[in-house]
Coordinates of C-alpha atoms in Angstrom, one line a residue:
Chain A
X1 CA 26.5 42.5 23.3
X2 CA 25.3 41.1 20.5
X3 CA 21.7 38.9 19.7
X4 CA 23.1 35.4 21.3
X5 CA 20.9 33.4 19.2
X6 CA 20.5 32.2 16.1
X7 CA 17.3 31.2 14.6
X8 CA 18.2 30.7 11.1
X9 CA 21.1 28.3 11.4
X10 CA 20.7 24.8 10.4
X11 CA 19.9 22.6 13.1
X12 CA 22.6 21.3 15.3
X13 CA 25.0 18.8 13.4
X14 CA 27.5 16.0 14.7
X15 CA 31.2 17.3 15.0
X16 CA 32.4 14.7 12.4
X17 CA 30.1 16.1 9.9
X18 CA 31.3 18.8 7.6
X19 CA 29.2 21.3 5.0
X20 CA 24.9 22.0 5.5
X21 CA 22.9 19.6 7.2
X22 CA 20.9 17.1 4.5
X23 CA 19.0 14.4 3.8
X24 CA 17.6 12.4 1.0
X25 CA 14.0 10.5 1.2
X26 CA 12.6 8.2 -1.1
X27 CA 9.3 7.6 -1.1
X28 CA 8.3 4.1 -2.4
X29 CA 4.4 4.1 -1.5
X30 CA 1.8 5.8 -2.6
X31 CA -0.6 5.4 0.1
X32 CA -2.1 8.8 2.0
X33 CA -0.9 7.3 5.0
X34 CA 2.6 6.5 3.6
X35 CA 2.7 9.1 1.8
X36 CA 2.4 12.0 4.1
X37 CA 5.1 10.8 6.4
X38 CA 7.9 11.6 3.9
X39 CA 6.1 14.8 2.8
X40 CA 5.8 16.1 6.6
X41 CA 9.7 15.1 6.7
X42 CA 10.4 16.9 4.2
X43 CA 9.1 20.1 5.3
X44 CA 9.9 19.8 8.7
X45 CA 13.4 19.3 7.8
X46 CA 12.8 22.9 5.1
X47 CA 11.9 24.4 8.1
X48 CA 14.5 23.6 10.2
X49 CA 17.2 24.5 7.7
X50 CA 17.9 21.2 6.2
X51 CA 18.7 20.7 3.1
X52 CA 16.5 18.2 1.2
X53 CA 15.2 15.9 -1.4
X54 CA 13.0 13.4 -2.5
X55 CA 13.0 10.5 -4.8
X56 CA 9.4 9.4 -5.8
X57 CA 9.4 5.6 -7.1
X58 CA 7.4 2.8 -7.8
X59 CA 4.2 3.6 -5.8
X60 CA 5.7 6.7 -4.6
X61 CA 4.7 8.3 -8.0
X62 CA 1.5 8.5 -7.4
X63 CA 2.4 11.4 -4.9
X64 CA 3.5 13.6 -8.0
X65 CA 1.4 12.2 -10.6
X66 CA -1.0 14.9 -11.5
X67 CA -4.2 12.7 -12.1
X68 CA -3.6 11.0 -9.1
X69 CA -2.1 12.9 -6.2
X70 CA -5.8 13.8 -5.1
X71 CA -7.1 10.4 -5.1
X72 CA -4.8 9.1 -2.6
X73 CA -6.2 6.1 -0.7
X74 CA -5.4 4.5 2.2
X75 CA -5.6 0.6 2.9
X76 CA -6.0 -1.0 5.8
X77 CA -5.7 -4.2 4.1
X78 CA -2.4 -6.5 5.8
X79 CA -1.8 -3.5 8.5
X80 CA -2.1 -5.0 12.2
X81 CA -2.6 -1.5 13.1
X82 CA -5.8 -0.9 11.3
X83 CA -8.8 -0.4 13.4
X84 CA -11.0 -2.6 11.5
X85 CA -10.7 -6.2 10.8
X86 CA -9.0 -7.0 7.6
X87 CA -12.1 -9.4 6.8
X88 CA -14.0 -6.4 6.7
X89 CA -11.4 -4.0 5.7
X90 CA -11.2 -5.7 2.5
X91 CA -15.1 -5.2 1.5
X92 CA -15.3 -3.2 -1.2
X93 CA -16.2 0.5 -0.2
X94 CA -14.0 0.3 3.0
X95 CA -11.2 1.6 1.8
X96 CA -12.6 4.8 0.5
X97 CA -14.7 4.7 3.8
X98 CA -11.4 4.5 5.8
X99 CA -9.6 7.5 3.2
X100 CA -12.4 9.5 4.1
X101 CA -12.0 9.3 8.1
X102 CA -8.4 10.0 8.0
X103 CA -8.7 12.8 5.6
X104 CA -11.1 14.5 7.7
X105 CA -9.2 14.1 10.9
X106 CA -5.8 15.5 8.5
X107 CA -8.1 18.1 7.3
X108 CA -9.3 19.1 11.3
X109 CA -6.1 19.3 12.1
X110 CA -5.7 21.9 9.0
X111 CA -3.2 19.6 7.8
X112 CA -2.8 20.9 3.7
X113 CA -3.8 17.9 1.1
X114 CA -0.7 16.4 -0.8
X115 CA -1.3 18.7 -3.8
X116 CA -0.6 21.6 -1.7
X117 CA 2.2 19.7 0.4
X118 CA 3.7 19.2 -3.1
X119 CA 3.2 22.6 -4.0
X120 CA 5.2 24.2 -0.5
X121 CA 7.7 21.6 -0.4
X122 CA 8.8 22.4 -4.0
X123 CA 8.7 26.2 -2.9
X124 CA 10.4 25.9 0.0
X125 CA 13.2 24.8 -1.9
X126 CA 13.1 20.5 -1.4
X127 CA 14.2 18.9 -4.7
X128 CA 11.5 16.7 -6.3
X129 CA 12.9 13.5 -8.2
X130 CA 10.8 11.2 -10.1
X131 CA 12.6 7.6 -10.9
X132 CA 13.0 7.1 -14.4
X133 CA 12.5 3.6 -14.2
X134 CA 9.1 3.5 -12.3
X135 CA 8.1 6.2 -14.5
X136 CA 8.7 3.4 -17.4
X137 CA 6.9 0.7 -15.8
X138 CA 4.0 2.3 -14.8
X139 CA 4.4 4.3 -18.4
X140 CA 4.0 8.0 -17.6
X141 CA 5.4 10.6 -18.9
X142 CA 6.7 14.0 -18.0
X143 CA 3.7 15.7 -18.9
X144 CA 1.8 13.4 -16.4
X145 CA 3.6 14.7 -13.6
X146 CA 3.8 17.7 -11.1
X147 CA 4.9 20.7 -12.4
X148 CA 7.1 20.8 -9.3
X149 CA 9.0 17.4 -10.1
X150 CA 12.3 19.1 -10.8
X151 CA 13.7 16.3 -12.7
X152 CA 13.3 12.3 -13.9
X153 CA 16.6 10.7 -12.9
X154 CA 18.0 7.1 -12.1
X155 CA 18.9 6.2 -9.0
X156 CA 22.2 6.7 -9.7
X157 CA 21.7 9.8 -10.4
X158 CA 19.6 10.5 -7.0
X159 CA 23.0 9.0 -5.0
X160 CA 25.4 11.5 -7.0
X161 CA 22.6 14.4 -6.1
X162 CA 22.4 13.5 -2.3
X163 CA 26.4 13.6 -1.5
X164 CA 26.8 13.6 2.0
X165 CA 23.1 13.3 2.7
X166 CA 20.8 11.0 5.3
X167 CA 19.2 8.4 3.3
X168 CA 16.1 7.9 4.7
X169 CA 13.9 5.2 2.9
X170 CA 10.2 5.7 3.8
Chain B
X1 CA -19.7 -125.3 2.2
X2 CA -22.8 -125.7 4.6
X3 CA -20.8 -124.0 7.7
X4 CA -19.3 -121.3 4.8
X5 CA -23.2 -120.5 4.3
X6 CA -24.2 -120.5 8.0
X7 CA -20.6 -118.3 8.3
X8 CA -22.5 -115.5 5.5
X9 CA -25.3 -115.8 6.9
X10 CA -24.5 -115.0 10.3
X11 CA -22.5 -111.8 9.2
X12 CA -25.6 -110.8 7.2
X13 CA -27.4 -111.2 10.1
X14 CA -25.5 -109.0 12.0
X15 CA -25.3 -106.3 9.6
X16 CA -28.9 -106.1 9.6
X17 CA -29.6 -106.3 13.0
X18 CA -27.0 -103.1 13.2
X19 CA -29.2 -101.3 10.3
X20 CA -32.5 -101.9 12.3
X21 CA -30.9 -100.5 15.2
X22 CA -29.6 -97.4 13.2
X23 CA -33.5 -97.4 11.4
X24 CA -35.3 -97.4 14.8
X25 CA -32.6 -94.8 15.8
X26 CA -33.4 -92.4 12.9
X27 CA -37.3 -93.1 13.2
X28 CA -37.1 -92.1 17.0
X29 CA -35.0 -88.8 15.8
X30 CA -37.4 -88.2 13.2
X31 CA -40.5 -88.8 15.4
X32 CA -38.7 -86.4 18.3
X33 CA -37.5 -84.0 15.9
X34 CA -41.0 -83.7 13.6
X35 CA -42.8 -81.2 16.5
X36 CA -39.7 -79.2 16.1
X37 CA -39.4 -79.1 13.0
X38 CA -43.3 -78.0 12.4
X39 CA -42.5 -75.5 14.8
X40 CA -39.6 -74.2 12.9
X41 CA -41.0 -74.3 9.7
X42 CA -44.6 -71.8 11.1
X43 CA -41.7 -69.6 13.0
X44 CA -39.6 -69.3 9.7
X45 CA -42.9 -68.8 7.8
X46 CA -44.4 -66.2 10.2
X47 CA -41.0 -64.6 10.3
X48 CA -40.8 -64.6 6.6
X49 CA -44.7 -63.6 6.6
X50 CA -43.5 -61.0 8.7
X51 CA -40.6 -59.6 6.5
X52 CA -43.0 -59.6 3.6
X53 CA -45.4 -57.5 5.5
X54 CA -42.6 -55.3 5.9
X55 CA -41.7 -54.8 2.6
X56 CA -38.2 -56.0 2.6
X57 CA -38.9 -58.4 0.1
X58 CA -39.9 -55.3 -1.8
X59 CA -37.2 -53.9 -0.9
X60 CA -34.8 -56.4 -1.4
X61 CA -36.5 -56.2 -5.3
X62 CA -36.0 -52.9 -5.2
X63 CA -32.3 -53.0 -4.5
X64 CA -31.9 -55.7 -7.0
X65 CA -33.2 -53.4 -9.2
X66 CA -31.4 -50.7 -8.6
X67 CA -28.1 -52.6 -9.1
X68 CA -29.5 -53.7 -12.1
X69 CA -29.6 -49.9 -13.3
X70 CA -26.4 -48.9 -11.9
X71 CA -25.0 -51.8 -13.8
X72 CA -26.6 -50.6 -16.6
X73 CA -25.6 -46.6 -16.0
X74 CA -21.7 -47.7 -14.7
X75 CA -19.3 -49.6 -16.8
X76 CA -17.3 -52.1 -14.7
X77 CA -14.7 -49.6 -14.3
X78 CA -16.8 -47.1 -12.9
X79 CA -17.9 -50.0 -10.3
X80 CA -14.0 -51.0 -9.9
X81 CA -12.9 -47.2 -9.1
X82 CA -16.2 -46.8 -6.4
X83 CA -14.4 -50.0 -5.0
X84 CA -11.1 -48.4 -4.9
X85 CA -12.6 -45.2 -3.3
X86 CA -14.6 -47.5 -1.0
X87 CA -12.9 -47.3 2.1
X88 CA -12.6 -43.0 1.7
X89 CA -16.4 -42.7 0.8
X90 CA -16.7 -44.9 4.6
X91 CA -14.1 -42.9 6.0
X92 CA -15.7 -39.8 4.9
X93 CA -19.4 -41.7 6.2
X94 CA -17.6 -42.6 9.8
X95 CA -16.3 -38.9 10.1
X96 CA -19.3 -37.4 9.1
X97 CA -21.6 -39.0 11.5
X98 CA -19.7 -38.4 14.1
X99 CA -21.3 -37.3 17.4
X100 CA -20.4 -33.8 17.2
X101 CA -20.9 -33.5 13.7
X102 CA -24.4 -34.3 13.6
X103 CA -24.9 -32.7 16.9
X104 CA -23.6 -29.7 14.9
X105 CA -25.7 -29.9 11.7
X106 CA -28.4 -30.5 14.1
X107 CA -27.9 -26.9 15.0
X108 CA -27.9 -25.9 11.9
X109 CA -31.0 -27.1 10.9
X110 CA -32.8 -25.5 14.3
X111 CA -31.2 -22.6 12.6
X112 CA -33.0 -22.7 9.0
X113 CA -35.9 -23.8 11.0
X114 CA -36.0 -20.6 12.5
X115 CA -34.6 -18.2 10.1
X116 CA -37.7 -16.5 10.0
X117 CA -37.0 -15.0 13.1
X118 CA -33.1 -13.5 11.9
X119 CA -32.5 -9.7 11.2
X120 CA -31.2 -8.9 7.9
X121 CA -27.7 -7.6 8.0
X122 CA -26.0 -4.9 6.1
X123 CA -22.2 -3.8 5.8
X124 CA -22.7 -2.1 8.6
X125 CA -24.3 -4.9 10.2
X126 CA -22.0 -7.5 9.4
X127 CA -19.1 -5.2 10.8
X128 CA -20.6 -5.4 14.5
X129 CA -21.4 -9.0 14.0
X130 CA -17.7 -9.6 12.7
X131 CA -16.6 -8.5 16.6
X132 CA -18.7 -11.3 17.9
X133 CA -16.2 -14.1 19.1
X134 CA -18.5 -17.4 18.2
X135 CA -18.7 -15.4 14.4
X136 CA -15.2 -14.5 14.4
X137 CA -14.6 -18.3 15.1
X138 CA -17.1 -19.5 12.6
X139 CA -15.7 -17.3 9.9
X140 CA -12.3 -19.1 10.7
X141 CA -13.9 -22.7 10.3
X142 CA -15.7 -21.1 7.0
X143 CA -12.2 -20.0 5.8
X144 CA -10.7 -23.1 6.2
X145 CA -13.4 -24.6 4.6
X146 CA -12.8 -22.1 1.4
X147 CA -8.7 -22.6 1.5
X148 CA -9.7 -26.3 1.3
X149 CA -12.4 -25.6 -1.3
X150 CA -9.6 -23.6 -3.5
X151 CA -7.0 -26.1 -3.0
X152 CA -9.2 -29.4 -4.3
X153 CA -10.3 -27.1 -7.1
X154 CA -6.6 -25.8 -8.2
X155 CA -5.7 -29.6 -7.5
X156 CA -8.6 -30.5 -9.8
X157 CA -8.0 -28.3 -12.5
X158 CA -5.0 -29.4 -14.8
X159 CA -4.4 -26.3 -16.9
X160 CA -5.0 -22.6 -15.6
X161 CA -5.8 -20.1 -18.0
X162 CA -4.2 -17.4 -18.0
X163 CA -5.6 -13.6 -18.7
X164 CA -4.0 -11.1 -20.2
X165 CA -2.5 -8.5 -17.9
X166 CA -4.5 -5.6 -18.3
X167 CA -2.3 -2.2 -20.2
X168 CA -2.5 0.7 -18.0
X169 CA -3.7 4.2 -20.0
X170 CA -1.4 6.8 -19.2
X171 CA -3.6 9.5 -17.9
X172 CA -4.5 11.9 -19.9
X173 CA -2.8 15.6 -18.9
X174 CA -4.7 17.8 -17.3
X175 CA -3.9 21.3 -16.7
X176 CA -2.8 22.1 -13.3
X177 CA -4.2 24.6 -11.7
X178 CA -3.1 26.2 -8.7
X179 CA -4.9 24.8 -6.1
X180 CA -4.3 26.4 -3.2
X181 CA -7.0 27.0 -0.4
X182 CA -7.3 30.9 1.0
X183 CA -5.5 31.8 4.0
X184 CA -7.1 30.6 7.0
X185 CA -9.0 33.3 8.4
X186 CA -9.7 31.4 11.7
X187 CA -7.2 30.5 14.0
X188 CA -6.2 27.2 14.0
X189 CA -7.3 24.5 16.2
X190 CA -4.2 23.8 18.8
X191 CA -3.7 22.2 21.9
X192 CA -3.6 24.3 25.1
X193 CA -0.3 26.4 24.5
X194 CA 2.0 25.5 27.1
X195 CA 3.8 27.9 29.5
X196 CA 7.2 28.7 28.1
X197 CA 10.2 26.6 30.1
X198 CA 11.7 29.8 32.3
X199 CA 14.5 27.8 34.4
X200 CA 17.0 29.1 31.4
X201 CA 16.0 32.2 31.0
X202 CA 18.6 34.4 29.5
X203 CA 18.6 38.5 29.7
X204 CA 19.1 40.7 26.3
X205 CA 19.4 44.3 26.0
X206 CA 17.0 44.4 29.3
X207 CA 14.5 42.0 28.4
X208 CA 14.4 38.1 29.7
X209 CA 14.4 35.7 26.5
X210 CA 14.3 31.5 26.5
X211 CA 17.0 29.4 26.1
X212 CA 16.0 29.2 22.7
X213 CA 16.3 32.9 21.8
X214 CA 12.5 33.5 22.1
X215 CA 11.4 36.5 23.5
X216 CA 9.3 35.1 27.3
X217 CA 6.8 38.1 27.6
X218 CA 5.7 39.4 24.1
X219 CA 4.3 42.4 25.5
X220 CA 8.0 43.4 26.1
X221 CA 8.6 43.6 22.3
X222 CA 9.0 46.8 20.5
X223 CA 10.2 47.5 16.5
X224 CA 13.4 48.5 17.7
X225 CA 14.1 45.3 20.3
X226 CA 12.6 43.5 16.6
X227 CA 14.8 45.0 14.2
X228 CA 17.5 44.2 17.0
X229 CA 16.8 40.9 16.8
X230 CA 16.7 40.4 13.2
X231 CA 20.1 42.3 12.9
X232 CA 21.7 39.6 15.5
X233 CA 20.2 36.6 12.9
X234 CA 21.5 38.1 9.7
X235 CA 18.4 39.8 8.2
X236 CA 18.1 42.9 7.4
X237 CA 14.2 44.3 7.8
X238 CA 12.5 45.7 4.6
X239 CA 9.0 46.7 3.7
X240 CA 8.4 43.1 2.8
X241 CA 9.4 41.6 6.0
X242 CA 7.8 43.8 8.5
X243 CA 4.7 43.2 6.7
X244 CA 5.4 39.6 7.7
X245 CA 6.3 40.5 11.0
X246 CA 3.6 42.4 12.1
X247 CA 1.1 40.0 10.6
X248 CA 2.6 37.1 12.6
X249 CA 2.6 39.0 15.7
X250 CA -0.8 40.2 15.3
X251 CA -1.9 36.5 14.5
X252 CA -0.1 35.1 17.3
X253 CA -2.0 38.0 19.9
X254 CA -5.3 37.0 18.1
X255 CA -5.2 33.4 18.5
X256 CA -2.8 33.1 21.4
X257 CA -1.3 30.6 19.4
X258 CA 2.3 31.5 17.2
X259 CA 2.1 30.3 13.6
X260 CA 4.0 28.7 12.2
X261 CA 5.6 28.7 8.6
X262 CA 2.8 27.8 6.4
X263 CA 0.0 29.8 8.5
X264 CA 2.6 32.5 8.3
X265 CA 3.2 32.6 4.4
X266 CA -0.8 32.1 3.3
X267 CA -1.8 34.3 5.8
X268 CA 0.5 37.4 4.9
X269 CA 0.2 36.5 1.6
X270 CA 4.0 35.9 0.8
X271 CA 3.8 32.9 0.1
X272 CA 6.4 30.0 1.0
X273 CA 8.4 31.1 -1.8
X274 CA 9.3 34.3 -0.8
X275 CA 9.5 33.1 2.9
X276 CA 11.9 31.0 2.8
X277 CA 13.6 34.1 0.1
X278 CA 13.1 36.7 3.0
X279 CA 13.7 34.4 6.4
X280 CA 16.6 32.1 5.3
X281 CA 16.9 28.4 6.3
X282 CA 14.5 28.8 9.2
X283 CA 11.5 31.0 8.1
X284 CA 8.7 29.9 11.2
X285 CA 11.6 30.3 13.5
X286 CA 13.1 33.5 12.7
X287 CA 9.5 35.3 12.2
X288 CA 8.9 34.5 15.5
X289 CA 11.7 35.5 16.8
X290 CA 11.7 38.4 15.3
X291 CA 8.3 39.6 16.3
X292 CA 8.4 38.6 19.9
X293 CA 6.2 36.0 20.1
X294 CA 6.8 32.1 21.4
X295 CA 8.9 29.3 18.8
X296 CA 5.8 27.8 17.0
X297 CA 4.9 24.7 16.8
X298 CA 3.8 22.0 14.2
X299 CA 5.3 21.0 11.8
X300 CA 4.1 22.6 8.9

């Protein structure tokens, strides 16, 4: 008899669906705390066998913008889950106060820093996509970017990319 | 002509009579009313003695004066516009002395009367203060204040400048370098590793495995039952992926925790690259698997 299971398939997939498991994420903020859902995603899915990719835009770039990926903040400003009032929250100094808890608890829980979540997604084989059009607005260029941003495409483009695909919109 | 004459007279006569009458009448009014009068007249004067010793003469003086000067300093317009405003500068006079509104800056006062006697407050300070509910409601009452504050002075103010938007410097490039940390010598912290679910507990080749394929008592495993394994999920073993293996395993008996993909591929030294080149599609998975120990958890 042979093994019975199979580790290394991709995970389960509805009947109706045909062809690899995928999805597609697009990042649109740039926040550590907005941020790191769609990076964790995005591995997650890698590691289960899904195929995936991301599209970075608008505030999203500042995930794979090189000067910037290691100052990401988090703001507590307008979020009714924050733990501190926004009066207070909106001192100035808070919100690097507030980065700082939350990266230490990420970094207790050995969590890697987005540089290095960049780095594995992009070696574990997740497509990187940087939208042309933020990339204009906020006027970067290529060489400001990741190393690992695989491309700078239009949405469009992302769409054609991602056929048959989840879109999930973070 | 004689009886015409005693006619005139008689009428005269009359007349006068009625004037006497109405003199002696006004003589005895005067002669009643004369004490009265006197004592009118000292009561006025000692009242006006009074006033005087008050000062409201003074005063009154004063206040002609001082229209005098605001005369002087406002233009009839300025005067006709305070009279149109009139009744809002006595609304604005009723509301403010209103009971509770005095009562209130009353307070206040007691406060800057004793302000000597208040802590100074820092960030920190203000944060614990901020939790206080009479603050919390007084810092909504001072908000409203400001929003009304802004709104007269945006209603005030005819023409807004307006500033430039600031241009953004693209940053300048600097050189990545690879950044990543060493593997983690330690193990990891985890939560208590829970006991595998046995109620579908499937037998291979002599040994019990999960329902997910996971081998339930690693001390079962051997390099054959591995290389079994790996066989069954596609992969044939080389050098490079027993190092994996056996590093894995080793980790997972040292820590009593399995890792998972990223632990895996710092820690051996593959890196994620190669892992996902050597373990297909599922690389935490398939490791574990493969070396017998329990599905890993976490997500990265």
């Amino acid at each position: 008899m042979s093994f019975p299971f199979n580790a290394n398939a991709p995970a389960a997939q509805p009947a109706a669906t045909t062809g690899a498991r995928k999805i597609a994420l697009i990042c649109a903020k740039g926040g550590l705390d907005e941020c790191f859902p769609v990076l964790i995603m995005a591995n997650a899915a890698r590691m289960t066998g899904i195929e995936c990719s991301i599209f970075f835009t608008f505030y999203g770039l500042e995930v794979i913008t090189d000067s910037r990926v290691d100052h990401l903040h988090v703001n507590f400003v307008g979020n009714p889950m924050s733990p501190m009032p926004n009066m207070v929250a909106g001192l100035p100094g808070m919100e690097a106060l507030g980065t700082s808890f939350m990266q230490k608890k990420m970094d207790e829980l050995n969590l890697p820093r987005a540089r290095e979540m960049v780095t594995m997604l992009s070696e574990s084989g997740c497509d990187l996509y940087a939208c042309e059009l933020a990339m204009k607005m906020f006027d970067r260029t290529a060489a400001d970017l990741l190393p690992e941003v695989q491309d700078i495409i239009t949405a469009t483009d992302f769409f054609e990319k991602t056929v048959g695909a989840d879109i999930i919109f973070v | 002509m004689d009886a015409e004459l005693n006619q005139h007279l008689d009428a005269l006569h009359a007349k006068l009579d009625y004037i006497v009458e109405r003199q002696r009448y006004t003589e005895d009014f005067i002669r009643d009313m004369t004490p009265v009068a006197r004592e009118g007249m000292t009561a006025l004067a000692g009242q006006m003695a009074e006033w005087e010793s008050r000062g409201w003469f003074d005063l009154g003086n004063e206040m002609l004066s001082l229209f005098d000067r605001v005369a002087n300093a406002y233009g009839p317009e300025d005067v006709r516009s305070l009279s149109d405003s009139a009744v809002q500068i006595l609304d604005t006079l009723r509301n403010v002395t209103q009971p509770d509104v005095l009562a209130f800056a009353n307070d206040a006062t007691d406060v800057l009367h004793h302000a000597d006697e208040v802590k100074p407050v820092g960030p920190l300070g203000m944060m614990g203060a901020v939790n206080d509910k009479e603050v919390q409601r007084g810092l909504a009452v001072g908000l409203e204040i400001l929003r009304h504050l802004g709104r007269a002075r945006s209603a005030a103010s005819s023409g807004s400048e307006r500033k430039p938007a600031p241009t953004r410097q693209s940053s300048s490039v600097r050189q990545s370098s690879s950044t990543r940390k060493p593997a983690p010598a330690q193990c990891e912290p985890r939560a208590a590793v829970e006991a595998p679910d046995l109620s579908d507990v499937v037998m291979w080749e002599g040994h019990r495995f999960t329902a997910t394929g996971f081998l339930v008592d690693a001390a079962d495993w051997t390099p054959e039952l591995g290389e079994k394994m790996a066989a069954g999920l596609g992969i044939e073993l080389t050098e490079e992926h027993w190092g994996v293996v056996m590093w894995a395993r080793q980790d997972c008996l040292t820590c009593n925790a399995s890792p998972n993909v990223r632990r895996v591929a710092t820690g051996s030294g593959v890196g994620t690259k190669r892992m996902y080149a050597l373990f297909p599609n599922t690389p935490g998975k398939s490791v574990a698997m493969i070396a017998g120990i329990p599905k890993p958890v976490g997500c990265v």
